[in-house]
mmCIF file of C-alpha atoms and ligand atoms in Angstrom:
data_model
loop_
_atom_site.group_PDB
_atom_site.id
_atom_site.type_symbol
_atom_site.label_atom_id
_atom_site.label_comp_id
_atom_site.label_asym_id
_atom_site.label_seq_id
_atom_site.Cartn_x
_atom_site.Cartn_y
_atom_site.Cartn_z
ATOM 1 C CA MET A 1 11.019 -4.055 -15.985
ATOM 2 C CA LYS A 2 14.689 -4.178 -15.021
ATOM 3 C CA THR A 3 15.631 -4.036 -11.344
ATOM 4 C CA PHE A 4 19.033 -2.848 -10.121
ATOM 5 C CA TYR A 5 20.319 -4.255 -6.837
ATOM 6 C CA SER A 6 23.583 -4.494 -4.890
ATOM 7 C CA PRO A 7 24.293 -6.915 -2.000
ATOM 8 C CA ALA A 8 26.375 -4.155 -0.349
ATOM 9 C CA HIS A 9 23.232 -3.180 1.575
ATOM 10 C CA LEU A 10 23.478 -6.397 3.645
ATOM 11 C CA GLU A 11 26.453 -4.970 5.557
ATOM 12 C CA HIS A 12 24.333 -2.075 6.827
ATOM 13 C CA ASP A 13 22.500 -4.042 9.493
ATOM 14 C CA PRO A 14 21.122 -1.925 12.369
ATOM 15 C CA GLN A 15 19.967 -3.882 15.403
ATOM 16 C CA ALA A 16 18.179 -1.225 17.422
ATOM 17 C CA GLN A 17 16.762 2.285 17.147
ATOM 18 C CA PHE A 18 15.374 4.951 19.431
ATOM 19 C CA GLU A 19 11.645 5.550 19.097
ATOM 20 C CA GLY A 20 9.240 7.138 21.522
ATOM 21 C CA GLY A 21 12.035 7.360 24.065
ATOM 22 C CA GLN A 22 12.705 3.611 23.912
ATOM 23 C CA LEU A 23 15.393 1.477 22.386
ATOM 24 C CA LEU A 24 13.458 -0.884 20.082
ATOM 25 C CA PRO A 25 14.450 -3.479 17.458
ATOM 26 C CA ALA A 26 15.450 -1.743 14.213
ATOM 27 C CA VAL A 27 12.891 -1.675 11.386
ATOM 28 C CA GLU A 28 15.130 -0.492 8.524
ATOM 29 C CA ILE A 29 16.817 -3.883 8.120
ATOM 30 C CA PRO A 30 18.378 -5.953 5.295
ATOM 31 C CA ALA A 31 15.379 -8.324 5.165
ATOM 32 C CA ARG A 32 13.331 -5.510 3.618
ATOM 33 C CA ALA A 33 15.246 -5.399 0.350
ATOM 34 C CA GLU A 34 15.823 -9.153 0.355
ATOM 35 C CA ARG A 35 12.075 -9.781 0.585
ATOM 36 C CA VAL A 36 11.385 -7.464 -2.351
ATOM 37 C CA LYS A 37 14.164 -9.106 -4.390
ATOM 38 C CA ALA A 38 12.761 -12.583 -3.696
ATOM 39 C CA GLU A 39 9.271 -11.541 -4.842
ATOM 40 C CA ILE A 40 10.652 -9.972 -8.034
ATOM 41 C CA GLU A 41 12.304 -13.318 -8.791
ATOM 42 C CA ALA A 42 9.220 -15.373 -7.865
ATOM 43 C CA ARG A 43 6.861 -13.296 -10.023
ATOM 44 C CA LYS A 44 9.393 -12.826 -12.839
ATOM 45 C CA LEU A 45 9.076 -9.051 -12.990
ATOM 46 C CA GLY A 46 12.276 -8.924 -15.044
ATOM 47 C CA PRO A 47 16.059 -9.249 -14.706
ATOM 48 C CA ILE A 48 17.860 -8.215 -11.526
ATOM 49 C CA LEU A 49 21.119 -6.508 -12.489
ATOM 50 C CA PRO A 50 24.186 -5.250 -10.598
ATOM 51 C CA PRO A 51 24.826 -1.509 -10.724
ATOM 52 C CA GLY A 52 27.582 0.104 -12.736
ATOM 53 C CA ALA A 53 30.268 2.249 -11.102
ATOM 54 C CA PHE A 54 29.854 6.037 -10.918
ATOM 55 C CA ASP A 55 32.312 8.518 -9.455
ATOM 56 C CA ASP A 56 31.282 11.094 -6.844
ATOM 57 C CA THR A 57 30.449 13.820 -9.367
ATOM 58 C CA PRO A 58 26.648 13.190 -9.444
ATOM 59 C CA ILE A 59 26.569 12.996 -5.608
ATOM 60 C CA LEU A 60 28.390 16.313 -5.236
ATOM 61 C CA ARG A 61 25.825 17.951 -7.525
ATOM 62 C CA VAL A 62 23.264 17.688 -4.697
ATOM 63 C CA HIS A 63 25.222 17.076 -1.481
ATOM 64 C CA ASP A 64 27.776 19.308 0.239
ATOM 65 C CA ALA A 65 31.280 17.871 -0.016
ATOM 66 C CA GLY A 66 31.574 18.136 3.777
ATOM 67 C CA LEU A 67 28.641 15.756 4.354
ATOM 68 C CA VAL A 68 29.965 13.242 1.842
ATOM 69 C CA GLU A 69 33.463 13.325 3.365
ATOM 70 C CA PHE A 70 32.021 13.029 6.886
ATOM 71 C CA LEU A 71 29.874 10.001 6.040
ATOM 72 C CA SER A 72 32.861 8.273 4.445
ATOM 73 C CA VAL A 73 35.077 8.626 7.567
ATOM 74 C CA ALA A 74 32.530 8.856 10.420
ATOM 75 C CA HIS A 75 32.649 5.219 11.488
ATOM 76 C CA ALA A 76 36.452 5.108 11.598
ATOM 77 C CA GLU A 77 36.504 8.366 13.600
ATOM 78 C CA TRP A 78 33.872 6.985 15.979
ATOM 79 C CA LEU A 79 35.903 3.843 16.655
ATOM 80 C CA LYS A 80 39.010 5.949 17.208
ATOM 81 C CA ARG A 81 37.148 7.870 19.916
ATOM 82 C CA HIS A 82 35.124 5.074 21.531
ATOM 83 C CA GLY A 83 37.154 1.910 20.866
ATOM 84 C CA ILE A 84 36.884 -0.870 18.320
ATOM 85 C CA ASN A 85 33.949 -2.503 20.115
ATOM 86 C CA ALA A 86 31.857 0.680 20.219
ATOM 87 C CA PRO A 87 28.154 0.451 19.270
ATOM 88 C CA PRO A 88 27.032 2.242 16.069
ATOM 89 C CA ALA A 89 27.579 5.993 15.965
ATOM 90 C CA ILE A 90 24.510 7.980 17.047
ATOM 91 C CA PRO A 91 24.569 11.689 17.936
ATOM 92 C CA SER A 92 23.745 12.735 21.466
ATOM 93 C CA ALA A 93 23.814 16.533 21.072
ATOM 94 C CA TRP A 94 22.785 18.960 18.325
ATOM 95 C CA PRO A 95 23.691 22.619 17.669
ATOM 96 C CA ALA A 96 20.091 23.837 18.124
ATOM 97 C CA ASN A 97 18.851 27.174 19.460
ATOM 98 C CA GLY A 98 21.857 29.391 18.978
ATOM 99 C CA LEU A 99 24.604 26.875 19.687
ATOM 100 C CA ARG A 100 27.494 27.024 17.224
ATOM 101 C CA ASP A 101 27.674 24.696 14.246
ATOM 102 C CA GLY A 102 30.197 21.912 14.815
ATOM 103 C CA ARG A 103 30.975 20.721 11.298
ATOM 104 C CA GLN A 104 34.641 21.569 11.866
ATOM 105 C CA GLY A 105 34.715 20.006 15.324
ATOM 106 C CA ASP A 106 35.458 16.575 16.750
ATOM 107 C CA ILE A 107 33.491 13.440 15.928
ATOM 108 C CA GLU A 108 30.705 14.183 18.446
ATOM 109 C CA ALA A 109 30.285 17.761 17.178
ATOM 110 C CA ARG A 110 30.369 16.686 13.547
ATOM 111 C CA LEU A 111 27.857 13.888 14.136
ATOM 112 C CA GLY A 112 25.423 16.252 15.850
ATOM 113 C CA SER A 113 25.888 18.903 13.158
ATOM 114 C CA TYR A 114 25.378 16.595 10.181
ATOM 115 C CA ALA A 115 22.516 14.484 11.647
ATOM 116 C CA PHE A 116 19.007 15.828 12.223
ATOM 117 C CA SER A 117 17.677 12.825 14.150
ATOM 118 C CA ALA A 118 18.937 9.988 16.353
ATOM 119 C CA ASP A 119 17.370 7.166 14.334
ATOM 120 C CA THR A 120 20.128 6.808 11.723
ATOM 121 C CA PRO A 121 23.154 4.895 13.029
ATOM 122 C CA ILE A 122 26.500 4.765 11.271
ATOM 123 C CA MET A 123 28.176 1.364 11.463
ATOM 124 C CA LYS A 124 30.866 -0.579 9.654
ATOM 125 C CA GLY A 125 29.043 -1.173 6.355
ATOM 126 C CA THR A 126 26.900 1.972 6.284
ATOM 127 C CA TRP A 127 29.007 4.092 3.938
ATOM 128 C CA GLN A 128 29.579 1.278 1.432
ATOM 129 C CA ALA A 129 25.843 0.475 1.415
ATOM 130 C CA ALA A 130 24.797 4.108 0.986
ATOM 131 C CA ARG A 131 27.393 4.668 -1.738
ATOM 132 C CA GLN A 132 26.327 1.561 -3.663
ATOM 133 C CA ALA A 133 22.653 2.597 -3.378
ATOM 134 C CA VAL A 134 23.582 5.706 -5.372
ATOM 135 C CA ASN A 135 25.126 3.496 -8.069
ATOM 136 C CA VAL A 136 21.927 1.434 -8.088
ATOM 137 C CA ALA A 137 19.770 4.552 -8.567
ATOM 138 C CA LEU A 138 22.019 5.982 -11.298
ATOM 139 C CA SER A 139 22.190 2.656 -13.159
ATOM 140 C CA ALA A 140 18.397 2.470 -13.198
ATOM 141 C CA ALA A 141 18.272 6.123 -14.308
ATOM 142 C CA MET A 142 20.594 5.320 -17.230
ATOM 143 C CA THR A 143 18.246 2.530 -18.273
ATOM 144 C CA VAL A 144 15.304 4.933 -18.391
ATOM 145 C CA LYS A 145 17.327 7.572 -20.208
ATOM 146 C CA SER A 146 18.344 4.986 -22.802
ATOM 147 C CA GLY A 147 14.681 4.670 -23.774
ATOM 148 C CA GLU A 148 13.125 1.992 -21.576
ATOM 149 C CA ARG A 149 9.699 2.839 -20.226
ATOM 150 C CA SER A 150 10.682 2.201 -16.607
ATOM 151 C CA ALA A 151 13.248 0.746 -14.202
ATOM 152 C CA PHE A 152 13.338 -0.087 -10.508
ATOM 153 C CA ALA A 153 16.210 0.904 -8.214
ATOM 154 C CA LEU A 154 16.033 -1.443 -5.217
ATOM 155 C CA THR A 155 17.985 0.981 -3.040
ATOM 156 C CA ARG A 156 18.806 0.409 0.603
ATOM 157 C CA PRO A 157 19.414 2.390 2.760
ATOM 158 C CA PRO A 158 16.680 4.762 1.567
ATOM 159 C CA GLY A 159 17.428 8.389 0.711
ATOM 160 C CA HIS A 160 14.549 10.875 0.683
ATOM 161 C CA HIS A 161 15.100 12.312 4.194
ATOM 162 C CA ALA A 162 18.745 13.242 3.480
ATOM 163 C CA SER A 163 19.164 16.863 2.359
ATOM 164 C CA ASN A 164 22.160 18.652 0.886
ATOM 165 C CA ASN A 165 23.933 18.858 4.237
ATOM 166 C CA VAL A 166 22.123 16.722 6.841
ATOM 167 C CA PHE A 167 21.294 13.021 7.097
ATOM 168 C CA GLY A 168 18.593 11.283 9.150
ATOM 169 C CA GLY A 169 15.381 9.272 8.944
ATOM 170 C CA PHE A 170 17.342 6.092 8.032
ATOM 171 C CA CYS A 171 18.763 8.028 5.019
ATOM 172 C CA TYR A 172 22.393 9.063 4.286
ATOM 173 C CA LEU A 173 22.635 10.009 0.594
ATOM 174 C CA ASN A 174 19.527 11.088 -1.316
ATOM 175 C CA ASN A 175 19.383 8.490 -4.083
ATOM 176 C CA ILE A 176 16.388 9.950 -5.926
ATOM 177 C CA ALA A 177 17.620 13.547 -5.747
ATOM 178 C CA ILE A 178 20.991 12.474 -7.173
ATOM 179 C CA ALA A 179 19.192 10.657 -10.004
ATOM 180 C CA ALA A 180 16.886 13.645 -10.651
ATOM 181 C CA GLN A 181 19.865 16.015 -10.837
ATOM 182 C CA TRP A 182 21.615 13.548 -13.164
ATOM 183 C CA PHE A 183 18.592 13.719 -15.509
ATOM 184 C CA ALA A 184 18.543 17.519 -15.269
ATOM 185 C CA ASP A 185 22.254 17.659 -16.126
ATOM 186 C CA ALA A 186 21.472 15.538 -19.188
ATOM 187 C CA GLY A 187 19.050 18.241 -20.335
ATOM 188 C CA LEU A 188 15.842 16.555 -19.195
ATOM 189 C CA ARG A 189 13.062 18.013 -17.050
ATOM 190 C CA PRO A 190 12.385 15.747 -14.040
ATOM 191 C CA ALA A 191 9.351 15.575 -11.767
ATOM 192 C CA ILE A 192 9.534 13.650 -8.495
ATOM 193 C CA LEU A 193 6.464 12.023 -6.948
ATOM 194 C CA ASP A 194 7.096 10.882 -3.362
ATOM 195 C CA VAL A 195 4.521 8.320 -2.172
ATOM 196 C CA ASP A 196 6.331 7.288 1.012
ATOM 197 C CA TYR A 197 4.188 7.638 4.166
ATOM 198 C CA HIS A 198 6.681 10.241 5.416
ATOM 199 C CA HIS A 199 7.349 13.594 3.782
ATOM 200 C CA GLY A 200 10.501 13.613 1.646
ATOM 201 C CA ASN A 201 12.028 16.553 3.462
ATOM 202 C CA GLY A 202 15.516 16.006 2.060
ATOM 203 C CA THR A 203 14.391 15.964 -1.544
ATOM 204 C CA GLN A 204 12.197 19.022 -0.998
ATOM 205 C CA THR A 205 15.043 20.988 0.558
ATOM 206 C CA ILE A 206 17.481 20.101 -2.228
ATOM 207 C CA PHE A 207 15.163 21.380 -4.976
ATOM 208 C CA TYR A 208 13.156 24.025 -3.080
ATOM 209 C CA ARG A 209 14.539 26.996 -5.056
ATOM 210 C CA ARG A 210 14.735 25.209 -8.378
ATOM 211 C CA PRO A 211 12.329 25.898 -11.271
ATOM 212 C CA ASP A 212 13.615 22.940 -13.323
ATOM 213 C CA VAL A 213 12.748 20.067 -10.935
ATOM 214 C CA PHE A 214 9.187 19.559 -9.663
ATOM 215 C CA PHE A 215 8.676 17.890 -6.283
ATOM 216 C CA CYS A 216 5.325 16.525 -5.113
ATOM 217 C CA SER A 217 4.851 14.523 -1.922
ATOM 218 C CA ILE A 218 1.760 12.718 -0.611
ATOM 219 C CA HIS A 219 2.328 11.861 3.041
ATOM 220 C CA ALA A 220 1.121 11.786 6.618
ATOM 221 C CA ASP A 221 0.607 15.297 7.971
ATOM 222 C CA PRO A 222 3.791 16.367 9.794
ATOM 223 C CA ALA A 223 1.491 17.821 12.454
ATOM 224 C CA PHE A 224 1.449 14.254 13.825
ATOM 225 C CA ALA A 225 4.087 12.365 11.831
ATOM 226 C CA TYR A 226 7.821 12.269 11.161
ATOM 227 C CA PRO A 227 9.747 14.313 10.017
ATOM 228 C CA HIS A 228 7.721 16.812 12.157
ATOM 229 C CA PHE A 229 9.463 19.982 10.928
ATOM 230 C CA LEU A 230 8.754 20.003 7.176
ATOM 231 C CA GLY A 231 6.062 18.787 4.766
ATOM 232 C CA PHE A 232 3.224 21.242 5.391
ATOM 233 C CA ALA A 233 0.852 22.354 2.639
ATOM 234 C CA ASP A 234 2.070 25.963 2.661
ATOM 235 C CA GLU A 235 5.568 24.954 1.457
ATOM 236 C CA THR A 236 5.267 25.672 -2.257
ATOM 237 C CA GLY A 237 8.842 26.490 -3.287
ATOM 238 C CA ASP A 238 10.881 29.670 -2.986
ATOM 239 C CA GLY A 239 12.579 32.176 -5.292
ATOM 240 C CA ASP A 240 12.912 30.781 -8.813
ATOM 241 C CA GLY A 241 11.379 27.547 -7.494
ATOM 242 C CA ALA A 242 8.113 29.181 -6.357
ATOM 243 C CA GLY A 243 5.230 26.938 -7.399
ATOM 244 C CA CYS A 244 7.483 23.921 -8.066
ATOM 245 C CA ASN A 245 6.823 22.183 -4.733
ATOM 246 C CA LEU A 246 3.507 20.563 -3.819
ATOM 247 C CA ASN A 247 2.843 18.935 -0.436
ATOM 248 C CA LEU A 248 -0.355 16.945 0.064
ATOM 249 C CA PRO A 249 -0.444 16.042 3.786
ATOM 250 C CA LEU A 250 -3.128 13.539 4.781
ATOM 251 C CA PRO A 251 -4.707 12.540 8.108
ATOM 252 C CA SER A 252 -4.120 9.418 10.139
ATOM 253 C CA GLY A 253 -6.272 6.530 8.876
ATOM 254 C CA THR A 254 -6.179 7.628 5.217
ATOM 255 C CA ASP A 255 -7.610 4.889 2.980
ATOM 256 C CA TRP A 256 -7.413 4.375 -0.791
ATOM 257 C CA SER A 257 -10.337 6.633 -1.655
ATOM 258 C CA ARG A 258 -8.819 9.617 0.131
ATOM 259 C CA TYR A 259 -5.334 8.748 -1.124
ATOM 260 C CA ASP A 260 -6.585 8.536 -4.699
ATOM 261 C CA ASP A 261 -8.004 12.075 -4.467
ATOM 262 C CA ALA A 262 -4.531 13.315 -3.499
ATOM 263 C CA LEU A 263 -3.026 11.350 -6.393
ATOM 264 C CA SER A 264 -5.384 13.126 -8.790
ATOM 265 C CA ARG A 265 -4.185 16.503 -7.512
ATOM 266 C CA ALA A 266 -0.587 15.373 -7.846
ATOM 267 C CA ARG A 267 -1.144 14.244 -11.395
ATOM 268 C CA LEU A 268 -2.711 17.559 -12.423
ATOM 269 C CA ALA A 269 0.255 19.450 -10.989
ATOM 270 C CA ILE A 270 2.807 17.146 -12.643
ATOM 271 C CA ASP A 271 0.970 17.438 -15.972
ATOM 272 C CA ALA A 272 1.048 21.233 -15.655
ATOM 273 C CA PHE A 273 4.814 21.173 -15.025
ATOM 274 C CA GLY A 274 5.314 19.073 -18.162
ATOM 275 C CA PRO A 275 8.216 16.796 -17.201
ATOM 276 C CA ASP A 276 10.281 14.628 -19.556
ATOM 277 C CA VAL A 277 10.787 11.964 -16.902
ATOM 278 C CA LEU A 278 9.039 10.924 -13.679
ATOM 279 C CA LEU A 279 10.915 9.687 -10.611
ATOM 280 C CA VAL A 280 8.909 7.946 -7.896
ATOM 281 C CA SER A 281 10.106 7.792 -4.280
ATOM 282 C CA MET A 282 8.561 4.383 -3.708
ATOM 283 C CA GLY A 283 7.906 4.117 -0.001
ATOM 284 C CA LEU A 284 5.517 1.370 1.028
ATOM 285 C CA ASP A 285 4.922 2.392 4.631
ATOM 286 C CA THR A 286 1.447 3.591 3.637
ATOM 287 C CA TYR A 287 0.489 -0.088 3.956
ATOM 288 C CA ILE A 288 -2.269 -0.856 6.463
ATOM 289 C CA ALA A 289 -0.088 -3.218 8.516
ATOM 290 C CA ASP A 290 3.060 -1.093 8.548
ATOM 291 C CA PRO A 291 4.437 -1.126 12.111
ATOM 292 C CA ILE A 292 5.459 2.573 12.220
ATOM 293 C CA ALA A 293 2.692 4.243 10.150
ATOM 294 C CA MET A 294 -1.044 4.902 10.270
ATOM 295 C CA PHE A 295 -2.533 4.765 6.758
ATOM 296 C CA GLN A 296 -4.878 2.051 5.497
ATOM 297 C CA ILE A 297 -3.706 1.218 1.987
ATOM 298 C CA ASN A 298 -4.182 -2.489 1.303
ATOM 299 C CA ALA A 299 -2.269 -4.895 -0.926
ATOM 300 C CA ALA A 300 -4.673 -4.648 -3.888
ATOM 301 C CA ASP A 301 -4.546 -0.842 -3.702
ATOM 302 C CA TYR A 302 -0.868 -0.948 -4.727
ATOM 303 C CA LEU A 303 -1.906 -2.355 -8.111
ATOM 304 C CA ARG A 304 -4.152 0.713 -8.455
ATOM 305 C CA LEU A 305 -1.345 3.004 -7.337
ATOM 306 C CA GLY A 306 0.951 1.579 -10.016
ATOM 307 C CA ALA A 307 -1.745 2.012 -12.659
ATOM 308 C CA ARG A 308 -2.315 5.636 -11.586
ATOM 309 C CA ILE A 309 1.414 6.377 -11.893
ATOM 310 C CA ALA A 310 1.390 4.812 -15.373
ATOM 311 C CA GLN A 311 -1.435 7.193 -16.379
ATOM 312 C CA ILE A 312 0.953 10.127 -15.923
ATOM 313 C CA GLY A 313 2.442 8.735 -19.111
ATOM 314 C CA LYS A 314 6.148 9.495 -18.660
ATOM 315 C CA PRO A 315 9.305 7.358 -18.635
ATOM 316 C CA THR A 316 9.433 6.380 -14.975
ATOM 317 C CA LEU A 317 12.215 5.577 -12.510
ATOM 318 C CA PHE A 318 11.085 3.882 -9.293
ATOM 319 C CA VAL A 319 13.444 4.330 -6.328
ATOM 320 C CA PHE A 320 12.816 2.237 -3.202
ATOM 321 C CA GLU A 321 12.381 4.230 0.026
ATOM 322 C CA GLY A 322 10.579 3.173 3.273
ATOM 323 C CA GLY A 323 8.165 0.364 4.141
ATOM 324 C CA TYR A 324 8.587 -1.793 7.222
ATOM 325 C CA ALA A 325 5.931 -4.521 7.116
ATOM 326 C CA VAL A 326 8.644 -6.942 6.038
ATOM 327 C CA GLU A 327 6.375 -9.967 5.505
ATOM 328 C CA ALA A 328 4.165 -8.076 3.021
ATOM 329 C CA LEU A 329 6.836 -5.856 1.498
ATOM 330 C CA GLY A 330 7.642 -8.057 -1.489
ATOM 331 C CA GLN A 331 4.024 -8.531 -2.449
ATOM 332 C CA ILE A 332 3.069 -4.858 -2.240
ATOM 333 C CA ALA A 333 6.233 -3.667 -4.009
ATOM 334 C CA VAL A 334 5.695 -5.982 -6.961
ATOM 335 C CA ASN A 335 1.966 -5.196 -6.961
ATOM 336 C CA LEU A 336 2.827 -1.527 -7.495
ATOM 337 C CA LEU A 337 5.355 -2.273 -10.246
ATOM 338 C CA GLU A 338 3.047 -4.756 -12.004
ATOM 339 C CA GLY A 339 0.191 -2.283 -11.659
ATOM 340 C CA PHE A 340 2.363 0.203 -13.534
ATOM 341 C CA GLU A 341 3.045 -2.371 -16.235
ATOM 342 C CA GLY A 342 -0.693 -2.987 -16.601
ATOM 343 C CA LYS A 343 -0.681 -6.587 -15.432
HETATM 344 ZN ZN1 LIG B 401 8.716 6.440 5.282
#
């Protein structure tokens, strides 16, 4: 299996994040992708290739131009306001509860209007990293479209929490949604399976009214887990997209047996949709030792997860999302991909 990777992600290097009212060491850090890359090399999964260059057209098919423009200038605007030694840009106010949208306002108003949470800093290398992650995802998508059974986009920062017009949850541009739309524009019928611990609220929102892209997410119940405001079982799609969205929220402490039942339901629904191509939001924060999550999937289970995804029997694009147990991340990522390959 080919992996696509860009070192641009190294420049997006958060040091701290707000969680539970505290400023804690960041978890979405460069070492995550580097650990996965090292394990791919050690276990000889396949070649690791640089991405090709794509213009903004595929991005603007899913994201509002205003969000894309904002992300590309936000850090420079932030430094202009707060000085060249300012810490990373983080919003401190949001236009909630009847306040007026501030997308046309100053940097503080724009930041609060385009961000939905305070965990997603914008720093010097953020835009370049996010933009290159899209190239990584699209390059891997091209490989699958050209006839290969699978490819892995080692994207960082992740993407599945970013919607058409808001970013958050460590995500800026929605890599997998951009790839799915790219397949759809090529005349193919994509299904997305999101196995990250957290609901893929951005991806769901982007395709919620669409009958031509199926979205299925298996995740921690938002009744107790991030992103808190989306990902419930009664969200099944709207308008022309009614029936094309399936959420399978699970309780804290979910182990493989319970997870596998949800996977079976997901597979039935994906089979019924009849996709030409499967895209997997490959979050690994379901792992038992993940520092910010509460499932109990163990390292060997990821081999089973890969094999289950292979049983769906479609050309498959894997796109890296969350997963914060850095020490184990390489092993469990390659376990999943080798499980898919039947090793
Ligand atoms: Zn996650």
